[in-house]
Amino acid sequence: MIGKVLGGRYEILEKIGGGGMALVYKAKCRLLNRYVAVKILRSEFTNDEEFVKKFKRESQAAASLSHPNIVSIYDVGMEDDIYYIVMEYIKGQTLKELIKSKGALGIELATNISLQIASALEHAHANHIVHRDIKSHNIMIKDDYTVKVTDFGIARAVSSTTITNTGNIIGSVHYFSPEQARGGYTDEKSDIYSLGVVMYEMVTGRIPFEGETPISVALKHIQEEPKKPRNINSKIPKSLEDIILKAMEKDVNKRYSSVTEIIADLKQSLIMPNGDFVKKNVTADENTKIMEPIRYTDVKEELDRKIKAEEKTKKSKSNKKITVLAILSGLMLAVLVFAGYMFLNSIFNVKVVKVPNIIGYSEEDARKELEALGLVMDVAEERVFNKDVPEGHVVIQDPKPETQNKITNPVRVIISKGPKKVEVPNIVGKNYDEVDIILESYGLEEGEVTQEYSQFPSGVVIRQSITPGLTVDEGTKIDYVISGGPEKFFMTDFTGTNIEEVKNQLIVLDLILGDVSEEYSDEIPAGSVIRQSPKAGTEVSKKSVVNFVISKGPKEPEKKTYLNVNLPKNLDTMKVTIFKIEGDKSSLIYENTHTPADSPLKIEVNGTGEVLFEVYINNSFHDSTIYRF
C-alpha cells in the first residue's frame, strides 16, 4: 500500500495505526500539499457486507460533525475494492499511550481532557449520533493536550424508530456499558458510561474491570461495582469521584441524563473539589410515595366496624361492658390515626417556594432574602476566589434561581473570597505575540495596547502600566506600550549640495555620515554630491548611515609625454607590461614582447596631474616613474 496514490491525489506514505476493521496510514494530499490520515478497510472485510456498512456508516456519521474536539473528515472514496476515508492528520499520541507513559494523570489535566471529550460527545449527541466506542484508544492527545475524538467506526445516527443494534455486541469490552454487554438497548447514556470508564482510567491509571476473557469482563460490567477511585488514588477529590461513579451507574436511570450535565459538574468540581453537589438520580421504586390524606369519615367507619366486631365476639359479656370497652378502644384508635394523619401531613404537605437569585448578595442580605420566604441558608465552610464577586458575597447557590424548592430543604451557598491576589510580571522586552500568554498565566488581562517609535525592535514592549512585582487583584488589566521601531521617513535628495551643507542637514535629520569618496564630474561642482546611498526617496529611520560620492570638478585635459624603459641584457626575449596608476585606479596601458636589442623603449603616455607608471618584465616589477603633467 505504501506509495499507492488513491483518488489521484492521496499518496500513502506510512502506516501509523490500525483497529479491528481498518488500517490507518499517513498520506500526503498532492492537491492541497498537506498531510492527511487515510483509514482503509482491511482487505479481509471488503467482501463482508456488514463490515462495509459499518465502514460507510463511520464516514457518514463523522463527516456530518464539525467540532474542534472531533477529527475532521475531508473525503470518502472507493477504488479497486479499497474503501477509504481521508481525515485530519493528528500529530500526537492516544490517551491510552499517555496513561501508559505517565500513569494516573494529574487531576486538573484529567478534568480538562474529560471536559473536551464531553464537549465532543455533546456535539455528536445534539446531532443524534451516538459514538458507541468511547475508549482511551480512540482519544488523540496533541502536544498541547488538545483532545480529538476519533473512530466513529461503529457510531450510528439515532432515529425515533431504531436506536440500537441488538443483533450483536459492539464496542470494546473494557469500556462497555452494561446494556452493551447484554447486547441490548444503547443510546447516549452508553457513551456516558464509557466516558466514566475513561475518566476512571485517567485518575487511577487502570481500568475498573479486568478478567481472563472478554465474557468475564462483560459480566463484571453487568454484576459488579467498581472499586472506588479514591481507594486507589487518595488525591482524587470527592466531587470528581462522585461524577465518575454517577456516570458509571449500572442503572441507566441513575446515570447522568446528558453529557451537558457532566460538563456542568466537571466545571463545578474545579471550583469545589471537595463539594457535595453531585445529585443522585433515584428510580421510580425508590421515590417516596405520596399517601392520600386520612379523612374523619374513615376514622368513624373504622370505629363503627370495631364496635360491631366487639359485640359479636364478646357474647358472654354484658352489653354495657362491651359498649364501654368498644368505645375506649375506638377512642384510642382514633387518637392514633389522627396523630398519624398529622405526622404524615407535616411531611407531605410542605410549602414550596421559588428560590430567588441571591448571587452577588452579601451573606447577611442573602440570609434575610431567604428567611423572608421561609427558606434556610446553609453556608459552605470553604470559600472560593472570584474576580467578579466581592469578598463576603454569594458566588454559587444550589438550588439555582427560579427553582421550586421545599422550605424544609436548605439553600446551599458558597461565599466569595474576592479576587485572588497575584504578582505583576515584567513584560518589558517581551515580544508582543507572547504578552497575552504571559499575562493569562498570571491571571491577569491585557489592557490598552499603544505603539510609539523607539530604537527598540518593532513589536517589543517598552513600558507597562503597573510596576513589575506589585500585587494586584486577579483579572486586573495591564496596559502596555510596544515599540514601532525607529521612526521612518523618506531620504532627502542631497545631489548637487556641498558636502559641508550636507553634514549640517544630517545632524538635523539625526542621520550618520558614512563613507565619502571623490570622482571627476563635468556637471557637478567640486565638493558637491554626485551620488548618495541610500538613494533619495528611500524609506529610512533615524541613525541610518548615509554614504556619498562628491565631485572633484571637471577632469583636466590629458597631456602627452614619453616613458623611457631600459631593458635587461641578460634575457633573450622578455614580456614588457606597463601600468598607469591614478589615485586608487590602475590600468594596463602597454604589453608586448621584446629583445635586448630594442632597448631603450620609448613608450608614449598621457595623463593629468600626478601619475605613476610601473614597468614589469616577465610579470616581475622592474621600474617605476612619476610624471607631473
XYZ file of C-alpha atoms in Angstrom:
629
model
C 0.000 0.000 0.000
C 2.965 2.334 0.657
C 3.481 4.577 -2.373
C -0.013 3.995 -3.756
C -1.980 7.089 -4.784
C -5.714 6.978 -4.004
C -8.201 9.147 -5.826
C -5.398 10.589 -7.920
C -4.233 12.781 -5.016
C -3.590 10.911 -1.729
C -0.089 9.387 -1.716
C 0.263 6.729 1.011
C 3.481 7.360 2.980
C 3.489 5.096 6.049
C 1.296 3.011 8.317
C 0.552 4.786 11.609
C -2.114 2.639 13.262
C -4.976 0.247 12.952
C -8.120 -1.056 14.591
C -10.238 -4.153 14.425
C -11.612 -3.423 10.993
C -9.364 -0.797 9.409
C -5.748 0.294 8.969
C -4.647 3.915 9.232
C -1.948 5.453 7.042
C -0.227 8.812 6.888
C -0.582 10.282 3.405
C 0.083 13.494 1.528
C -2.599 15.314 -0.409
C -0.935 16.362 -3.656
C -3.673 18.860 -4.456
C -3.561 20.857 -1.190
C 0.039 19.947 -0.257
C -0.830 18.806 3.270
C -0.556 15.654 5.352
C -3.718 13.652 5.988
C -4.675 10.367 7.646
C -6.276 7.722 5.435
C -8.325 4.932 7.037
C -8.587 1.863 4.796
C -10.930 -1.072 5.412
C -8.976 -4.284 5.989
C -8.878 -6.438 2.865
C -10.409 -9.454 4.661
C -13.578 -7.435 5.257
C -14.104 -5.857 1.829
C -16.385 -8.733 0.836
C -18.227 -8.661 4.162
C -21.352 -6.624 3.545
C -21.903 -5.925 7.265
C -18.400 -4.540 7.789
C -18.627 -2.419 4.660
C -21.875 -0.975 6.004
C -20.197 -0.132 9.314
C -17.283 1.459 7.484
C -19.582 3.607 5.343
C -21.593 4.490 8.437
C -18.441 5.862 10.087
C -17.801 8.247 7.226
C -21.413 9.399 7.091
C -21.589 9.951 10.849
C -18.260 11.688 11.345
C -18.447 13.786 8.173
C -21.631 15.419 9.459
C -19.860 16.642 12.605
C -17.806 19.821 12.866
C -16.234 20.410 16.264
C -12.719 21.335 17.487
C -12.552 18.120 19.548
C -13.672 15.779 16.754
C -11.362 14.636 13.947
C -12.423 16.297 10.677
C -13.373 14.134 7.684
C -12.121 15.511 4.352
C -13.035 12.887 1.763
C -14.501 9.403 1.263
C -13.832 7.056 -1.633
C -13.642 3.555 -3.077
C -11.040 2.422 -5.594
C -10.141 -1.140 -6.711
C -12.112 -2.659 -3.798
C -10.297 -0.310 -1.412
C -12.727 1.563 0.824
C -11.082 4.611 2.393
C -11.782 7.729 4.437
C -9.492 10.778 4.344
C -9.337 12.669 7.614
C -7.384 15.224 9.589
C -3.843 14.097 10.449
C -3.221 14.438 14.185
C 0.343 14.705 15.450
C 0.342 13.344 18.972
C -0.476 10.187 20.933
C -3.546 8.312 22.086
C -4.868 8.839 25.601
C -4.078 5.153 26.231
C -0.415 5.791 25.343
C -0.345 8.895 27.555
C -1.694 6.937 30.544
C 0.781 4.105 29.919
C 3.698 6.552 29.925
C 2.573 8.775 32.827
C 0.365 6.501 34.934
C -2.514 8.262 36.700
C -2.868 11.771 35.285
C -2.973 14.946 37.362
C -6.467 15.940 38.477
C -6.572 19.227 36.517
C -5.236 17.570 33.345
C -7.673 14.657 33.640
C -10.572 17.055 34.220
C -9.533 19.216 31.266
C -9.319 16.172 28.972
C -12.685 14.915 30.284
C -14.307 18.277 29.520
C -13.012 18.183 25.940
C -14.223 14.601 25.361
C -17.593 15.516 26.871
C -17.814 18.595 24.645
C -17.228 16.421 21.567
C -19.918 13.955 22.680
C -22.317 16.792 23.486
C -21.982 17.987 19.875
C -22.413 14.458 18.496
C -25.471 13.757 20.654
C -27.022 17.075 19.623
C -26.747 15.780 16.049
C -28.352 12.444 17.044
C -25.115 10.482 16.761
C -24.002 8.019 19.434
C -20.322 7.057 19.310
C -20.724 3.633 20.984
C -16.968 3.011 21.158
C -15.563 5.646 23.526
C -12.262 4.372 24.934
C -8.818 5.791 25.648
C -7.509 4.232 22.403
C -9.918 6.422 20.398
C -8.901 9.697 22.043
C -5.965 11.500 20.398
C -3.972 13.947 22.536
C -1.973 16.634 20.715
C 1.265 18.058 22.110
C -0.661 20.972 23.688
C -3.160 18.486 25.252
C -5.926 19.368 22.803
C -8.288 16.387 22.507
C -9.512 14.863 19.246
C -12.155 12.103 19.419
C -11.622 9.590 16.613
C -13.042 6.374 15.206
C -16.755 6.699 14.748
C -16.410 3.208 13.251
C -19.494 1.830 14.952
C -21.341 5.075 15.500
C -24.910 5.171 14.312
C -27.358 8.005 13.813
C -30.199 7.843 16.298
C -33.740 7.863 14.938
C -37.158 7.599 16.542
C -37.660 4.065 15.272
C -34.291 2.416 15.952
C -31.535 3.496 18.251
C -29.671 0.253 18.876
C -28.271 -2.790 17.190
C -29.370 -5.779 19.280
C -28.062 -8.394 16.862
C -24.503 -8.247 18.170
C -22.444 -6.633 20.910
C -20.452 -3.686 19.632
C -17.710 -1.668 21.293
C -14.620 -2.578 23.322
C -15.302 -4.820 26.287
C -13.260 -2.961 28.943
C -15.276 0.213 28.261
C -18.699 -1.440 27.733
C -21.838 -0.133 29.324
C -23.869 -2.927 30.971
C -26.523 -2.601 28.265
C -23.862 -3.024 25.567
C -22.544 -6.103 27.373
C -26.062 -7.567 27.276
C -26.327 -6.719 23.564
C -29.421 -4.660 24.265
C -30.699 -1.099 24.075
C -27.954 1.504 23.724
C -28.206 5.266 23.425
C -26.388 8.427 24.525
C -26.193 7.074 28.080
C -23.942 4.267 26.837
C -21.428 6.929 25.786
C -21.794 8.497 29.253
C -20.909 5.167 30.912
C -17.878 4.687 28.637
C -16.763 8.258 29.352
C -16.979 7.416 33.056
C -14.693 4.409 32.481
C -12.188 6.600 30.603
C -12.259 9.161 33.433
C -11.761 6.327 35.955
C -8.745 5.134 33.960
C -7.224 8.632 33.751
C -7.299 9.329 37.504
C -6.398 5.813 38.733
C -4.085 4.669 35.946
C -6.102 1.476 35.429
C -9.421 0.265 34.059
C -12.214 -0.600 36.543
C -12.796 -4.224 35.472
C -10.345 -6.854 34.276
C -10.770 -10.558 33.560
C -9.260 -13.530 31.816
C -11.781 -13.449 28.970
C -13.931 -10.771 27.308
C -17.025 -12.549 28.645
C -15.790 -12.361 32.242
C -15.089 -8.634 31.843
C -18.540 -8.056 30.326
C -20.177 -9.887 33.252
C -18.348 -7.648 35.722
C -19.769 -4.574 33.984
C -23.234 -6.066 34.492
C -22.894 -7.504 38.013
C -20.039 -5.901 39.988
C -19.466 -2.449 41.431
C -16.118 -0.816 40.574
C -13.605 -0.167 43.328
C -13.963 3.449 44.420
C -11.332 5.615 42.673
C -10.285 7.313 45.940
C -9.378 3.918 47.395
C -6.806 3.649 44.585
C -5.652 7.273 44.403
C -6.260 9.346 47.540
C -5.502 12.579 45.637
C -8.785 12.334 43.721
C -11.265 14.975 45.011
C -14.568 13.697 46.363
C -16.609 15.594 43.771
C -14.676 14.040 40.867
C -15.157 10.545 42.312
C -18.897 11.244 42.623
C -19.026 12.350 38.966
C -17.207 9.213 37.765
C -19.359 6.818 39.797
C -22.595 8.520 38.716
C -21.535 8.258 35.059
C -20.793 4.534 35.641
C -24.113 3.675 37.312
C -25.347 0.305 36.008
C -28.958 1.524 36.035
C -29.288 3.985 33.137
C -31.895 5.929 35.122
C -29.317 6.653 37.821
C -26.711 7.936 35.354
C -26.397 11.471 34.098
C -29.265 12.182 31.735
C -26.964 14.073 29.327
C -23.310 14.914 28.726
C -24.237 18.559 29.332
C -24.872 17.705 32.994
C -21.422 16.077 33.248
C -19.801 19.201 31.822
C -21.550 21.380 34.411
C -20.448 19.131 37.297
C -16.859 18.868 35.995
C -16.603 22.662 35.876
C -18.062 22.855 39.378
C -15.505 20.303 40.615
C -12.688 22.640 39.599
C -14.202 25.298 41.881
C -15.394 22.986 44.687
C -13.157 19.894 44.523
C -14.472 18.547 47.823
C -18.027 19.796 47.405
C -21.106 17.591 47.770
C -23.040 18.891 44.778
C -23.348 15.783 42.571
C -27.012 14.822 42.783
C -28.029 11.185 42.798
C -30.840 10.159 40.484
C -33.396 7.841 42.063
C -35.558 5.317 40.210
C -39.338 5.251 40.368
C -39.337 2.470 43.016
C -37.029 4.477 45.259
C -39.117 7.643 45.163
C -41.167 8.477 48.259
C -44.827 7.616 47.661
C -47.409 10.303 48.460
C -50.296 8.907 50.557
C -53.854 10.146 50.386
C -54.795 12.273 53.436
C -56.681 10.307 56.172
C -60.251 11.606 56.403
C -62.509 11.850 59.504
C -65.161 9.658 57.842
C -62.541 6.906 57.510
C -61.909 7.099 61.255
C -65.654 6.930 62.039
C -66.177 3.934 59.742
C -63.251 2.124 61.369
C -64.672 2.896 64.825
C -68.139 1.553 63.893
C -66.577 -1.597 62.435
C -64.593 -2.222 65.606
C -67.667 -1.751 67.811
C -69.744 -4.220 65.793
C -66.908 -6.739 65.798
C -66.590 -6.470 69.583
C -70.330 -7.058 70.032
C -70.239 -10.281 68.008
C -67.138 -11.782 69.648
C -67.959 -10.892 73.293
C -71.412 -12.554 73.633
C -70.606 -13.750 77.157
C -70.117 -10.194 78.401
C -72.829 -7.799 79.384
C -73.975 -5.296 76.763
C -72.884 -2.388 78.946
C -69.358 -3.701 79.442
C -68.997 -4.430 75.735
C -70.108 -0.961 74.814
C -67.636 0.708 77.211
C -64.698 -1.376 76.034
C -65.538 -0.780 72.378
C -65.792 2.956 72.897
C -62.459 3.065 74.747
C -60.763 1.031 72.009
C -62.288 3.201 69.348
C -61.195 6.398 71.021
C -57.632 5.114 71.346
C -57.609 4.100 67.686
C -58.988 7.479 66.687
C -56.231 9.252 68.619
C -53.535 7.102 66.972
C -54.984 7.588 63.486
C -55.308 11.339 63.985
C -51.700 11.569 65.232
C -50.562 9.590 62.204
C -52.516 11.860 59.926
C -50.958 14.971 61.433
C -47.460 13.453 61.144
C -47.882 12.429 57.507
C -49.499 15.732 56.677
C -46.473 17.566 58.107
C -44.188 15.503 55.843
C -46.053 15.589 52.574
C -47.797 18.945 52.660
C -44.649 21.088 52.901
C -44.803 24.575 51.416
C -42.909 25.004 48.122
C -41.455 28.386 47.098
C -39.453 29.729 44.168
C -35.767 30.173 45.063
C -34.636 33.781 44.467
C -31.382 34.760 42.773
C -29.002 35.652 45.625
C -25.736 35.514 43.676
C -23.829 38.718 44.372
C -25.700 39.373 47.638
C -23.754 39.825 50.864
C -24.035 36.840 53.199
C -26.291 38.824 55.551
C -28.588 40.128 52.796
C -28.813 36.683 51.199
C -29.868 35.137 54.509
C -32.554 37.818 55.022
C -33.842 37.328 51.463
C -34.209 33.571 52.002
C -35.644 33.804 55.519
C -38.338 36.173 54.240
C -39.545 33.263 52.100
C -39.204 30.725 54.901
C -36.020 29.215 53.478
C -32.883 28.284 55.408
C -29.387 29.145 54.125
C -26.562 26.630 54.505
C -23.125 28.267 54.050
C -20.206 26.110 52.898
C -17.111 26.289 55.089
C -14.802 26.544 52.094
C -14.749 29.908 50.329
C -13.525 30.449 46.772
C -11.719 33.205 44.914
C -13.769 35.085 42.318
C -12.699 38.176 40.417
C -16.291 39.235 39.651
C -17.959 38.783 43.048
C -16.702 40.851 46.045
C -15.426 39.198 49.201
C -18.199 38.101 51.561
C -20.829 37.851 48.814
C -22.570 34.779 47.397
C -20.817 33.334 44.343
C -22.652 29.985 43.962
C -26.085 28.821 45.097
C -27.874 25.479 44.994
C -30.716 25.105 44.059
C -30.390 27.514 41.154
C -32.511 30.687 40.935
C -36.156 30.272 39.883
C -36.127 26.620 41.038
C -39.145 25.342 43.020
C -37.894 24.248 46.456
C -39.499 22.953 49.668
C -38.915 25.275 52.604
C -37.514 22.327 54.574
C -34.676 21.968 52.045
C -31.806 24.385 52.766
C -30.336 26.607 50.064
C -26.613 25.872 49.962
C -24.287 28.767 49.125
C -20.583 29.377 48.662
C -19.157 32.735 49.673
C -16.552 34.581 47.600
C -13.096 35.365 48.941
C -12.936 38.163 46.396
C -10.322 38.404 43.674
C -7.192 36.353 44.110
C -4.053 38.431 44.645
C -1.370 37.909 42.008
C 2.047 39.369 41.272
C 2.548 41.551 38.195
C 5.174 40.051 35.851
C 7.817 42.065 33.999
C 6.793 42.129 30.341
C 9.195 44.882 29.214
C 11.442 43.490 26.495
C 8.960 40.717 25.681
C 7.600 40.336 22.181
C 4.003 41.446 21.617
C 2.977 37.934 20.472
C 3.797 36.356 23.843
C 2.468 39.031 26.209
C -1.132 37.780 26.331
C 0.078 34.262 27.188
C 2.295 35.599 29.998
C -0.497 37.750 31.451
C -3.008 34.902 31.268
C -0.613 32.568 33.100
C -0.505 35.112 35.954
C -4.299 35.502 35.990
C -4.148 38.994 34.502
C -5.801 40.504 31.444
C -4.473 42.547 28.568
C -5.461 46.209 28.772
C -4.910 49.037 26.284
C -2.027 48.476 23.883
C -0.399 51.506 22.224
C 2.583 51.921 19.953
C 5.314 54.503 19.657
C 8.581 54.855 17.768
C 11.783 53.930 19.574
C 15.215 52.463 18.985
C 13.975 49.098 20.272
C 12.964 46.457 17.700
C 9.423 46.682 16.398
C 6.868 44.731 18.470
C 8.863 44.729 21.716
C 7.212 46.010 24.931
C 8.955 49.198 26.120
C 6.640 50.227 29.023
C 3.886 48.735 31.188
C 1.243 50.480 33.285
C 1.847 48.634 36.579
C 5.301 48.158 38.060
C 6.519 44.530 37.980
C 6.487 42.798 41.360
C 3.456 44.660 42.725
C 0.488 42.608 43.982
C -2.889 43.237 42.329
C -6.319 41.590 42.026
C -6.609 38.659 39.669
C -8.143 39.831 36.401
C -6.522 43.288 36.578
C -5.869 44.769 33.146
C -2.271 45.672 32.309
C -1.783 48.446 29.743
C 1.479 48.477 27.846
C 3.341 50.252 25.039
C 5.097 48.417 22.230
C 7.860 49.745 20.015
C 7.071 50.617 16.440
C 10.796 50.565 15.727
C 12.740 53.668 14.704
C 10.630 56.396 13.112
C 10.629 56.118 9.313
C 10.912 58.976 6.809
C 11.906 59.429 3.176
C 15.558 60.151 2.400
C 16.342 63.712 1.292
C 17.905 64.271 -2.140
C 21.375 65.699 -1.494
C 22.507 65.677 -5.146
C 24.367 68.904 -6.021
C 24.590 70.007 -2.365
C 28.003 70.917 -0.987
C 29.290 68.267 1.391
C 29.673 70.778 4.241
C 25.988 71.728 3.971
C 25.127 68.021 3.792
C 26.874 67.420 7.118
C 24.726 70.100 8.793
C 21.498 68.615 7.375
C 22.465 65.118 8.535
C 22.733 66.407 12.112
C 19.232 67.925 11.904
C 17.800 64.673 10.454
C 19.638 62.537 13.046
C 21.455 60.633 10.302
C 25.074 59.431 10.340
C 27.703 60.409 7.741
C 29.272 57.307 6.244
C 31.953 56.906 3.549
C 32.793 59.887 1.320
C 34.651 59.267 -1.966
C 35.513 61.532 -4.903
C 35.394 61.407 -8.654
C 35.535 63.860 -11.559
C 32.342 65.371 -12.869
C 31.734 67.864 -15.645
C 28.182 68.611 -14.338
C 28.561 68.731 -10.528
C 30.775 71.433 -8.958
C 33.762 70.282 -6.963
C 32.878 69.421 -3.337
C 29.198 68.748 -4.101
C 27.315 65.423 -4.003
C 27.211 63.329 -7.196
C 25.549 60.215 -5.674
C 24.252 59.044 -2.297
C 23.305 55.761 -0.641
C 20.511 55.220 0.372
C 19.024 56.931 -2.659
C 16.649 59.875 -2.399
C 13.042 58.768 -1.673
C 14.096 55.584 0.119
C 12.332 54.988 3.474
C 14.883 55.203 6.302
C 14.930 55.593 10.074
C 16.905 57.820 12.394
C 20.571 56.897 12.978
C 20.775 55.423 9.476
C 24.228 55.690 7.805
C 24.441 57.658 4.524
C 27.380 57.299 2.090
C 28.313 59.923 -0.545
C 30.353 60.360 -3.742
C 31.354 64.005 -4.241
C 32.702 65.795 -7.283
C 36.355 66.673 -7.894
C 35.198 69.033 -10.600
C 35.888 68.660 -14.368
C 38.800 66.424 -15.292
C 41.788 68.320 -16.817
C 42.661 67.587 -20.490
C 45.283 64.865 -20.698
C 48.872 65.809 -21.684
C 51.261 63.600 -23.653
C 54.866 62.574 -22.887
C 57.236 59.645 -23.405
C 58.333 56.976 -20.955
C 61.856 55.567 -21.469
C 62.387 51.935 -20.441
C 65.836 50.303 -20.296
C 65.635 46.557 -20.920
C 67.886 43.975 -19.213
C 70.657 42.464 -21.395
C 70.724 39.008 -19.818
C 67.422 37.846 -21.339
C 66.959 36.700 -24.911
C 63.285 37.726 -25.001
C 61.025 39.306 -22.468
C 57.397 40.366 -21.927
C 57.084 44.037 -21.043
C 53.901 45.355 -19.309
C 53.277 48.930 -18.140
C 50.536 50.038 -15.673
C 49.182 53.567 -15.247
C 48.139 54.354 -11.650
C 45.924 57.379 -10.829
C 44.861 57.553 -7.217
C 43.390 54.156 -6.391
C 42.772 53.223 -10.025
C 45.228 51.066 -12.006
C 45.033 50.369 -15.747
C 47.197 48.369 -18.188
C 48.460 50.677 -20.935
C 51.173 48.598 -22.633
C 52.021 44.916 -23.207
C 54.499 43.477 -25.772
C 57.471 41.103 -26.264
C 60.971 42.488 -26.814
C 64.683 41.569 -27.043
C 67.636 43.425 -25.518
C 68.273 44.977 -28.938
C 65.043 47.019 -28.548
C 66.424 48.871 -25.535
C 65.726 51.595 -24.618
C 61.967 51.506 -25.289
C 60.259 54.854 -25.890
C 56.560 54.496 -24.948
C 54.047 57.353 -25.454
C 51.932 58.009 -22.312
C 49.394 60.661 -21.291
C 47.556 61.889 -18.209
C 46.625 64.793 -15.973
C 48.090 65.820 -12.662
C 50.410 63.381 -10.933
C 50.521 59.883 -12.465
C 52.590 56.814 -11.507
C 53.789 54.365 -14.165
C 55.052 50.911 -13.181
C 57.045 48.619 -15.535
C 57.047 44.797 -15.206
C 59.418 42.369 -17.018
C 58.053 38.853 -17.286
C 55.457 39.765 -14.591
C 58.135 40.895 -12.128
C 58.483 44.515 -11.026
C 61.232 46.284 -12.970
C 60.926 50.076 -12.523
C 58.529 52.954 -11.719
C 58.346 56.597 -12.725
C 56.150 59.536 -11.533
C 55.141 62.153 -14.101
C 53.529 65.506 -13.357
C 51.559 66.586 -16.404
